[in-house]
Amino acid sequence: MARIIHAGETPAKRRRAHTRASAEALRLLAERPSLAAGAFDPEAKDLVGYLVYQLRGIGETIEDAAQSWDDRNYWRKSEKLRADYRWAPQTADQLEALVVADDWDAVVPVLVSLIPRFADVTIAKMTRDADHWVGAHRALLRRAEKAAA
């Protein structure tokens, strides 16, 4: 019997896309000199909301990939994968709590702590434009309102 190759959408492919999107968002945020003072304009707030969604996406792909390793009884590999990326959903939750609380001064250190996580991503050219993150801040606030209700 021939080996089955899944050339379509895989968790690793989705994770790379989320990682690249996160790295691009961090780069755009780092290029804003006003953020050092904690001054977030509406676009910067949208970028932070977009980053929260991308970090959640990374976490979801990890669980999908780890589950497939568990199904093959590679439990060490699956646990290592979960441990290596445990930071992503935790940081997303932390950022979301800060955004909902409107504590923008505390967001900057969290963003700075993310930079080493994406240091290996090379960005020669930006592949996403503002259409990807416009409205992400508002969507994040709505999500929090629904969760609280």
mmCIF file of the C-alpha atoms, coordinates in Angstrom:
data_MODEL
# 
_entry.id   MODEL 
# 
loop_
_atom_site.group_PDB 
_atom_site.id 
_atom_site.type_symbol 
_atom_site.label_atom_id 
_atom_site.label_alt_id 
_atom_site.label_comp_id 
_atom_site.label_asym_id 
_atom_site.label_entity_id 
_atom_site.label_seq_id 
_atom_site.pdbx_PDB_ins_code 
_atom_site.Cartn_x 
_atom_site.Cartn_y 
_atom_site.Cartn_z 
_atom_site.occupancy 
_atom_site.B_iso_or_equiv 
_atom_site.pdbx_formal_charge 
_atom_site.auth_seq_id 
_atom_site.auth_comp_id 
_atom_site.auth_asym_id 
_atom_site.auth_atom_id 
_atom_site.pdbx_PDB_model_num 
ATOM 1   C CA . MET A 1 1   ? 0.000   0.000  0.000  1.00 0.00 ? 1   MET A CA 1 
ATOM 2   C CA . ALA A 1 2   ? 1.317   3.441  -0.896 1.00 0.00 ? 2   ALA A CA 1 
ATOM 3   C CA . ARG A 1 3   ? 2.012   6.094  1.664  1.00 0.00 ? 3   ARG A CA 1 
ATOM 4   C CA . ILE A 1 4   ? -0.661  8.777  1.996  1.00 0.00 ? 4   ILE A CA 1 
ATOM 5   C CA . ILE A 1 5   ? 0.679   12.303 1.724  1.00 0.00 ? 5   ILE A CA 1 
ATOM 6   C CA . HIS A 1 6   ? -1.472  15.170 2.926  1.00 0.00 ? 6   HIS A CA 1 
ATOM 7   C CA . ALA A 1 7   ? -0.430  18.122 0.794  1.00 0.00 ? 7   ALA A CA 1 
ATOM 8   C CA . GLY A 1 8   ? -3.297  20.300 1.947  1.00 0.00 ? 8   GLY A CA 1 
ATOM 9   C CA . GLU A 1 9   ? -3.836  22.312 5.081  1.00 0.00 ? 9   GLU A CA 1 
ATOM 10  C CA . THR A 1 10  ? -1.799  20.886 7.948  1.00 0.00 ? 10  THR A CA 1 
ATOM 11  C CA . PRO A 1 11  ? -1.377  22.177 11.506 1.00 0.00 ? 11  PRO A CA 1 
ATOM 12  C CA . ALA A 1 12  ? 2.292   22.943 10.808 1.00 0.00 ? 12  ALA A CA 1 
ATOM 13  C CA . LYS A 1 13  ? 1.399   24.982 7.728  1.00 0.00 ? 13  LYS A CA 1 
ATOM 14  C CA . ARG A 1 14  ? -1.232  26.939 9.649  1.00 0.00 ? 14  ARG A CA 1 
ATOM 15  C CA . ARG A 1 15  ? 1.198   27.439 12.549 1.00 0.00 ? 15  ARG A CA 1 
ATOM 16  C CA . ARG A 1 16  ? 3.817   28.891 10.185 1.00 0.00 ? 16  ARG A CA 1 
ATOM 17  C CA . ALA A 1 17  ? 1.216   31.274 8.773  1.00 0.00 ? 17  ALA A CA 1 
ATOM 18  C CA . HIS A 1 18  ? 0.161   32.409 12.270 1.00 0.00 ? 18  HIS A CA 1 
ATOM 19  C CA . THR A 1 19  ? 3.809   32.752 13.306 1.00 0.00 ? 19  THR A CA 1 
ATOM 20  C CA . ARG A 1 20  ? 4.621   34.896 10.287 1.00 0.00 ? 20  ARG A CA 1 
ATOM 21  C CA . ALA A 1 21  ? 1.543   37.056 10.826 1.00 0.00 ? 21  ALA A CA 1 
ATOM 22  C CA . SER A 1 22  ? 2.505   37.532 14.480 1.00 0.00 ? 22  SER A CA 1 
ATOM 23  C CA . ALA A 1 23  ? 6.063   38.465 13.541 1.00 0.00 ? 23  ALA A CA 1 
ATOM 24  C CA . GLU A 1 24  ? 4.804   41.008 11.016 1.00 0.00 ? 24  GLU A CA 1 
ATOM 25  C CA . ALA A 1 25  ? 2.427   42.532 13.574 1.00 0.00 ? 25  ALA A CA 1 
ATOM 26  C CA . LEU A 1 26  ? 5.228   42.773 16.135 1.00 0.00 ? 26  LEU A CA 1 
ATOM 27  C CA . ARG A 1 27  ? 7.489   44.410 13.590 1.00 0.00 ? 27  ARG A CA 1 
ATOM 28  C CA . LEU A 1 28  ? 4.858   46.992 12.683 1.00 0.00 ? 28  LEU A CA 1 
ATOM 29  C CA . LEU A 1 29  ? 4.266   47.719 16.358 1.00 0.00 ? 29  LEU A CA 1 
ATOM 30  C CA . ALA A 1 30  ? 8.012   48.039 16.995 1.00 0.00 ? 30  ALA A CA 1 
ATOM 31  C CA . GLU A 1 31  ? 8.296   50.635 14.228 1.00 0.00 ? 31  GLU A CA 1 
ATOM 32  C CA . ARG A 1 32  ? 5.939   52.972 16.083 1.00 0.00 ? 32  ARG A CA 1 
ATOM 33  C CA . PRO A 1 33  ? 7.974   55.329 18.281 1.00 0.00 ? 33  PRO A CA 1 
ATOM 34  C CA . SER A 1 34  ? 4.905   56.412 20.271 1.00 0.00 ? 34  SER A CA 1 
ATOM 35  C CA . LEU A 1 35  ? 4.469   52.937 21.784 1.00 0.00 ? 35  LEU A CA 1 
ATOM 36  C CA . ALA A 1 36  ? 7.506   53.352 24.023 1.00 0.00 ? 36  ALA A CA 1 
ATOM 37  C CA . ALA A 1 37  ? 5.515   56.015 25.852 1.00 0.00 ? 37  ALA A CA 1 
ATOM 38  C CA . GLY A 1 38  ? 2.442   53.770 25.947 1.00 0.00 ? 38  GLY A CA 1 
ATOM 39  C CA . ALA A 1 39  ? 0.484   55.827 23.400 1.00 0.00 ? 39  ALA A CA 1 
ATOM 40  C CA . PHE A 1 40  ? -1.560  53.442 21.263 1.00 0.00 ? 40  PHE A CA 1 
ATOM 41  C CA . ASP A 1 41  ? -3.402  54.862 18.281 1.00 0.00 ? 41  ASP A CA 1 
ATOM 42  C CA . PRO A 1 42  ? -6.420  52.975 16.841 1.00 0.00 ? 42  PRO A CA 1 
ATOM 43  C CA . GLU A 1 43  ? -4.282  51.082 14.311 1.00 0.00 ? 43  GLU A CA 1 
ATOM 44  C CA . ALA A 1 44  ? -1.834  49.967 17.018 1.00 0.00 ? 44  ALA A CA 1 
ATOM 45  C CA . LYS A 1 45  ? -4.777  48.754 19.108 1.00 0.00 ? 45  LYS A CA 1 
ATOM 46  C CA . ASP A 1 46  ? -6.030  46.791 16.097 1.00 0.00 ? 46  ASP A CA 1 
ATOM 47  C CA . LEU A 1 47  ? -2.562  45.273 15.642 1.00 0.00 ? 47  LEU A CA 1 
ATOM 48  C CA . VAL A 1 48  ? -2.511  44.131 19.266 1.00 0.00 ? 48  VAL A CA 1 
ATOM 49  C CA . GLY A 1 49  ? -5.974  42.588 18.841 1.00 0.00 ? 49  GLY A CA 1 
ATOM 50  C CA . TYR A 1 50  ? -4.801  40.887 15.656 1.00 0.00 ? 50  TYR A CA 1 
ATOM 51  C CA . LEU A 1 51  ? -1.767  39.562 17.521 1.00 0.00 ? 51  LEU A CA 1 
ATOM 52  C CA . VAL A 1 52  ? -4.048  38.053 20.177 1.00 0.00 ? 52  VAL A CA 1 
ATOM 53  C CA . TYR A 1 53  ? -5.977  36.164 17.498 1.00 0.00 ? 53  TYR A CA 1 
ATOM 54  C CA . GLN A 1 54  ? -2.764  34.958 15.833 1.00 0.00 ? 54  GLN A CA 1 
ATOM 55  C CA . LEU A 1 55  ? -1.359  33.694 19.146 1.00 0.00 ? 55  LEU A CA 1 
ATOM 56  C CA . ARG A 1 56  ? -4.605  31.811 19.756 1.00 0.00 ? 56  ARG A CA 1 
ATOM 57  C CA . GLY A 1 57  ? -4.277  30.317 16.279 1.00 0.00 ? 57  GLY A CA 1 
ATOM 58  C CA . ILE A 1 58  ? -0.782  29.084 17.125 1.00 0.00 ? 58  ILE A CA 1 
ATOM 59  C CA . GLY A 1 59  ? -2.172  27.420 20.251 1.00 0.00 ? 59  GLY A CA 1 
ATOM 60  C CA . GLU A 1 60  ? -4.945  25.708 18.302 1.00 0.00 ? 60  GLU A CA 1 
ATOM 61  C CA . THR A 1 61  ? -2.535  24.281 15.745 1.00 0.00 ? 61  THR A CA 1 
ATOM 62  C CA . ILE A 1 62  ? -0.333  22.919 18.517 1.00 0.00 ? 62  ILE A CA 1 
ATOM 63  C CA . GLU A 1 63  ? -3.184  20.943 19.996 1.00 0.00 ? 63  GLU A CA 1 
ATOM 64  C CA . ASP A 1 64  ? -4.133  19.579 16.558 1.00 0.00 ? 64  ASP A CA 1 
ATOM 65  C CA . ALA A 1 65  ? -0.571  18.487 15.836 1.00 0.00 ? 65  ALA A CA 1 
ATOM 66  C CA . ALA A 1 66  ? -0.033  17.065 19.311 1.00 0.00 ? 66  ALA A CA 1 
ATOM 67  C CA . GLN A 1 67  ? -3.233  15.063 19.050 1.00 0.00 ? 67  GLN A CA 1 
ATOM 68  C CA . SER A 1 68  ? -2.054  13.479 15.814 1.00 0.00 ? 68  SER A CA 1 
ATOM 69  C CA . TRP A 1 69  ? 1.228   12.505 17.537 1.00 0.00 ? 69  TRP A CA 1 
ATOM 70  C CA . ASP A 1 70  ? -0.773  11.093 20.462 1.00 0.00 ? 70  ASP A CA 1 
ATOM 71  C CA . ASP A 1 71  ? -2.822  8.991  18.037 1.00 0.00 ? 71  ASP A CA 1 
ATOM 72  C CA . ARG A 1 72  ? 0.407   7.404  16.814 1.00 0.00 ? 72  ARG A CA 1 
ATOM 73  C CA . ASN A 1 73  ? 1.618   6.800  20.399 1.00 0.00 ? 73  ASN A CA 1 
ATOM 74  C CA . TYR A 1 74  ? 4.404   9.367  20.127 1.00 0.00 ? 74  TYR A CA 1 
ATOM 75  C CA . TRP A 1 75  ? 3.439   10.852 23.460 1.00 0.00 ? 75  TRP A CA 1 
ATOM 76  C CA . ARG A 1 76  ? 6.893   12.281 24.207 1.00 0.00 ? 76  ARG A CA 1 
ATOM 77  C CA . LYS A 1 77  ? 6.871   14.231 20.978 1.00 0.00 ? 77  LYS A CA 1 
ATOM 78  C CA . SER A 1 78  ? 3.355   15.501 21.585 1.00 0.00 ? 78  SER A CA 1 
ATOM 79  C CA . GLU A 1 79  ? 4.140   16.607 25.136 1.00 0.00 ? 79  GLU A CA 1 
ATOM 80  C CA . LYS A 1 80  ? 7.317   18.365 23.990 1.00 0.00 ? 80  LYS A CA 1 
ATOM 81  C CA . LEU A 1 81  ? 5.324   20.195 21.319 1.00 0.00 ? 81  LEU A CA 1 
ATOM 82  C CA . ARG A 1 82  ? 2.730   21.288 23.878 1.00 0.00 ? 82  ARG A CA 1 
ATOM 83  C CA . ALA A 1 83  ? 5.434   22.403 26.311 1.00 0.00 ? 83  ALA A CA 1 
ATOM 84  C CA . ASP A 1 84  ? 7.350   24.344 23.644 1.00 0.00 ? 84  ASP A CA 1 
ATOM 85  C CA . TYR A 1 85  ? 4.276   26.358 22.637 1.00 0.00 ? 85  TYR A CA 1 
ATOM 86  C CA . ARG A 1 86  ? 2.415   26.640 25.942 1.00 0.00 ? 86  ARG A CA 1 
ATOM 87  C CA . TRP A 1 87  ? 3.365   30.318 25.991 1.00 0.00 ? 87  TRP A CA 1 
ATOM 88  C CA . ALA A 1 88  ? 1.212   31.243 22.976 1.00 0.00 ? 88  ALA A CA 1 
ATOM 89  C CA . PRO A 1 89  ? -2.318  30.852 24.396 1.00 0.00 ? 89  PRO A CA 1 
ATOM 90  C CA . GLN A 1 90  ? -1.135  32.094 27.806 1.00 0.00 ? 90  GLN A CA 1 
ATOM 91  C CA . THR A 1 91  ? 0.250   35.275 26.270 1.00 0.00 ? 91  THR A CA 1 
ATOM 92  C CA . ALA A 1 92  ? -2.918  35.693 24.195 1.00 0.00 ? 92  ALA A CA 1 
ATOM 93  C CA . ASP A 1 93  ? -5.033  35.508 27.357 1.00 0.00 ? 93  ASP A CA 1 
ATOM 94  C CA . GLN A 1 94  ? -2.727  37.946 29.136 1.00 0.00 ? 94  GLN A CA 1 
ATOM 95  C CA . LEU A 1 95  ? -2.831  40.435 26.261 1.00 0.00 ? 95  LEU A CA 1 
ATOM 96  C CA . GLU A 1 96  ? -6.594  40.127 25.942 1.00 0.00 ? 96  GLU A CA 1 
ATOM 97  C CA . ALA A 1 97  ? -7.066  40.839 29.645 1.00 0.00 ? 97  ALA A CA 1 
ATOM 98  C CA . LEU A 1 98  ? -4.880  43.942 29.377 1.00 0.00 ? 98  LEU A CA 1 
ATOM 99  C CA . VAL A 1 99  ? -6.695  45.183 26.266 1.00 0.00 ? 99  VAL A CA 1 
ATOM 100 C CA . VAL A 1 100 ? -10.135 44.665 27.813 1.00 0.00 ? 100 VAL A CA 1 
ATOM 101 C CA . ALA A 1 101 ? -8.977  46.426 30.998 1.00 0.00 ? 101 ALA A CA 1 
ATOM 102 C CA . ASP A 1 102 ? -7.638  49.265 28.802 1.00 0.00 ? 102 ASP A CA 1 
ATOM 103 C CA . ASP A 1 103 ? -4.238  48.950 30.503 1.00 0.00 ? 103 ASP A CA 1 
ATOM 104 C CA . TRP A 1 104 ? -2.077  49.916 27.530 1.00 0.00 ? 104 TRP A CA 1 
ATOM 105 C CA . ASP A 1 105 ? 0.966   50.736 29.650 1.00 0.00 ? 105 ASP A CA 1 
ATOM 106 C CA . ALA A 1 106 ? 1.192   47.072 30.672 1.00 0.00 ? 106 ALA A CA 1 
ATOM 107 C CA . VAL A 1 107 ? 0.851   45.875 27.062 1.00 0.00 ? 107 VAL A CA 1 
ATOM 108 C CA . VAL A 1 108 ? 4.281   47.171 26.017 1.00 0.00 ? 108 VAL A CA 1 
ATOM 109 C CA . PRO A 1 109 ? 6.327   44.819 28.287 1.00 0.00 ? 109 PRO A CA 1 
ATOM 110 C CA . VAL A 1 110 ? 4.278   41.845 27.079 1.00 0.00 ? 110 VAL A CA 1 
ATOM 111 C CA . LEU A 1 111 ? 4.972   42.800 23.467 1.00 0.00 ? 111 LEU A CA 1 
ATOM 112 C CA . VAL A 1 112 ? 8.673   43.150 24.228 1.00 0.00 ? 112 VAL A CA 1 
ATOM 113 C CA . SER A 1 113 ? 8.691   39.698 25.831 1.00 0.00 ? 113 SER A CA 1 
ATOM 114 C CA . LEU A 1 114 ? 7.291   38.255 22.584 1.00 0.00 ? 114 LEU A CA 1 
ATOM 115 C CA . ILE A 1 115 ? 10.140  39.513 20.397 1.00 0.00 ? 115 ILE A CA 1 
ATOM 116 C CA . PRO A 1 116 ? 12.545  36.618 21.168 1.00 0.00 ? 116 PRO A CA 1 
ATOM 117 C CA . ARG A 1 117 ? 9.789   34.102 20.354 1.00 0.00 ? 117 ARG A CA 1 
ATOM 118 C CA . PHE A 1 118 ? 9.679   35.366 16.767 1.00 0.00 ? 118 PHE A CA 1 
ATOM 119 C CA . ALA A 1 119 ? 13.354  36.238 16.303 1.00 0.00 ? 119 ALA A CA 1 
ATOM 120 C CA . ASP A 1 120 ? 13.896  33.335 13.898 1.00 0.00 ? 120 ASP A CA 1 
ATOM 121 C CA . VAL A 1 121 ? 11.213  34.579 11.477 1.00 0.00 ? 121 VAL A CA 1 
ATOM 122 C CA . THR A 1 122 ? 12.791  36.453 8.584  1.00 0.00 ? 122 THR A CA 1 
ATOM 123 C CA . ILE A 1 123 ? 10.629  39.187 7.116  1.00 0.00 ? 123 ILE A CA 1 
ATOM 124 C CA . ALA A 1 124 ? 12.064  40.480 3.863  1.00 0.00 ? 124 ALA A CA 1 
ATOM 125 C CA . LYS A 1 125 ? 8.739   41.870 2.671  1.00 0.00 ? 125 LYS A CA 1 
ATOM 126 C CA . MET A 1 126 ? 5.450   42.450 4.446  1.00 0.00 ? 126 MET A CA 1 
ATOM 127 C CA . THR A 1 127 ? 2.817   40.091 3.058  1.00 0.00 ? 127 THR A CA 1 
ATOM 128 C CA . ARG A 1 128 ? -0.182  41.416 4.970  1.00 0.00 ? 128 ARG A CA 1 
ATOM 129 C CA . ASP A 1 129 ? -1.805  44.807 4.751  1.00 0.00 ? 129 ASP A CA 1 
ATOM 130 C CA . ALA A 1 130 ? -4.136  46.666 7.078  1.00 0.00 ? 130 ALA A CA 1 
ATOM 131 C CA . ASP A 1 131 ? -7.162  44.741 5.807  1.00 0.00 ? 131 ASP A CA 1 
ATOM 132 C CA . HIS A 1 132 ? -6.065  41.822 7.972  1.00 0.00 ? 132 HIS A CA 1 
ATOM 133 C CA . TRP A 1 133 ? -6.106  43.643 11.308 1.00 0.00 ? 133 TRP A CA 1 
ATOM 134 C CA . VAL A 1 134 ? -8.617  46.474 10.903 1.00 0.00 ? 134 VAL A CA 1 
ATOM 135 C CA . GLY A 1 135 ? -11.375 45.957 13.468 1.00 0.00 ? 135 GLY A CA 1 
ATOM 136 C CA . ALA A 1 136 ? -9.496  43.320 15.497 1.00 0.00 ? 136 ALA A CA 1 
ATOM 137 C CA . HIS A 1 137 ? -9.556  45.493 18.626 1.00 0.00 ? 137 HIS A CA 1 
ATOM 138 C CA . ARG A 1 138 ? -13.314 45.978 18.375 1.00 0.00 ? 138 ARG A CA 1 
ATOM 139 C CA . ALA A 1 139 ? -13.816 42.246 17.740 1.00 0.00 ? 139 ALA A CA 1 
ATOM 140 C CA . LEU A 1 140 ? -11.734 41.422 20.801 1.00 0.00 ? 140 LEU A CA 1 
ATOM 141 C CA . LEU A 1 141 ? -13.818 43.746 22.971 1.00 0.00 ? 141 LEU A CA 1 
ATOM 142 C CA . ARG A 1 142 ? -17.050 42.237 21.632 1.00 0.00 ? 142 ARG A CA 1 
ATOM 143 C CA . ARG A 1 143 ? -15.742 38.752 22.353 1.00 0.00 ? 143 ARG A CA 1 
ATOM 144 C CA . ALA A 1 144 ? -14.997 39.791 25.940 1.00 0.00 ? 144 ALA A CA 1 
ATOM 145 C CA . GLU A 1 145 ? -18.479 41.295 26.323 1.00 0.00 ? 145 GLU A CA 1 
ATOM 146 C CA . LYS A 1 146 ? -20.101 38.073 25.127 1.00 0.00 ? 146 LYS A CA 1 
ATOM 147 C CA . ALA A 1 147 ? -17.948 36.016 27.486 1.00 0.00 ? 147 ALA A CA 1 
ATOM 148 C CA . ALA A 1 148 ? -18.909 38.241 30.410 1.00 0.00 ? 148 ALA A CA 1 
ATOM 149 C CA . ALA A 1 149 ? -22.636 38.036 29.591 1.00 0.00 ? 149 ALA A CA 1 
# 
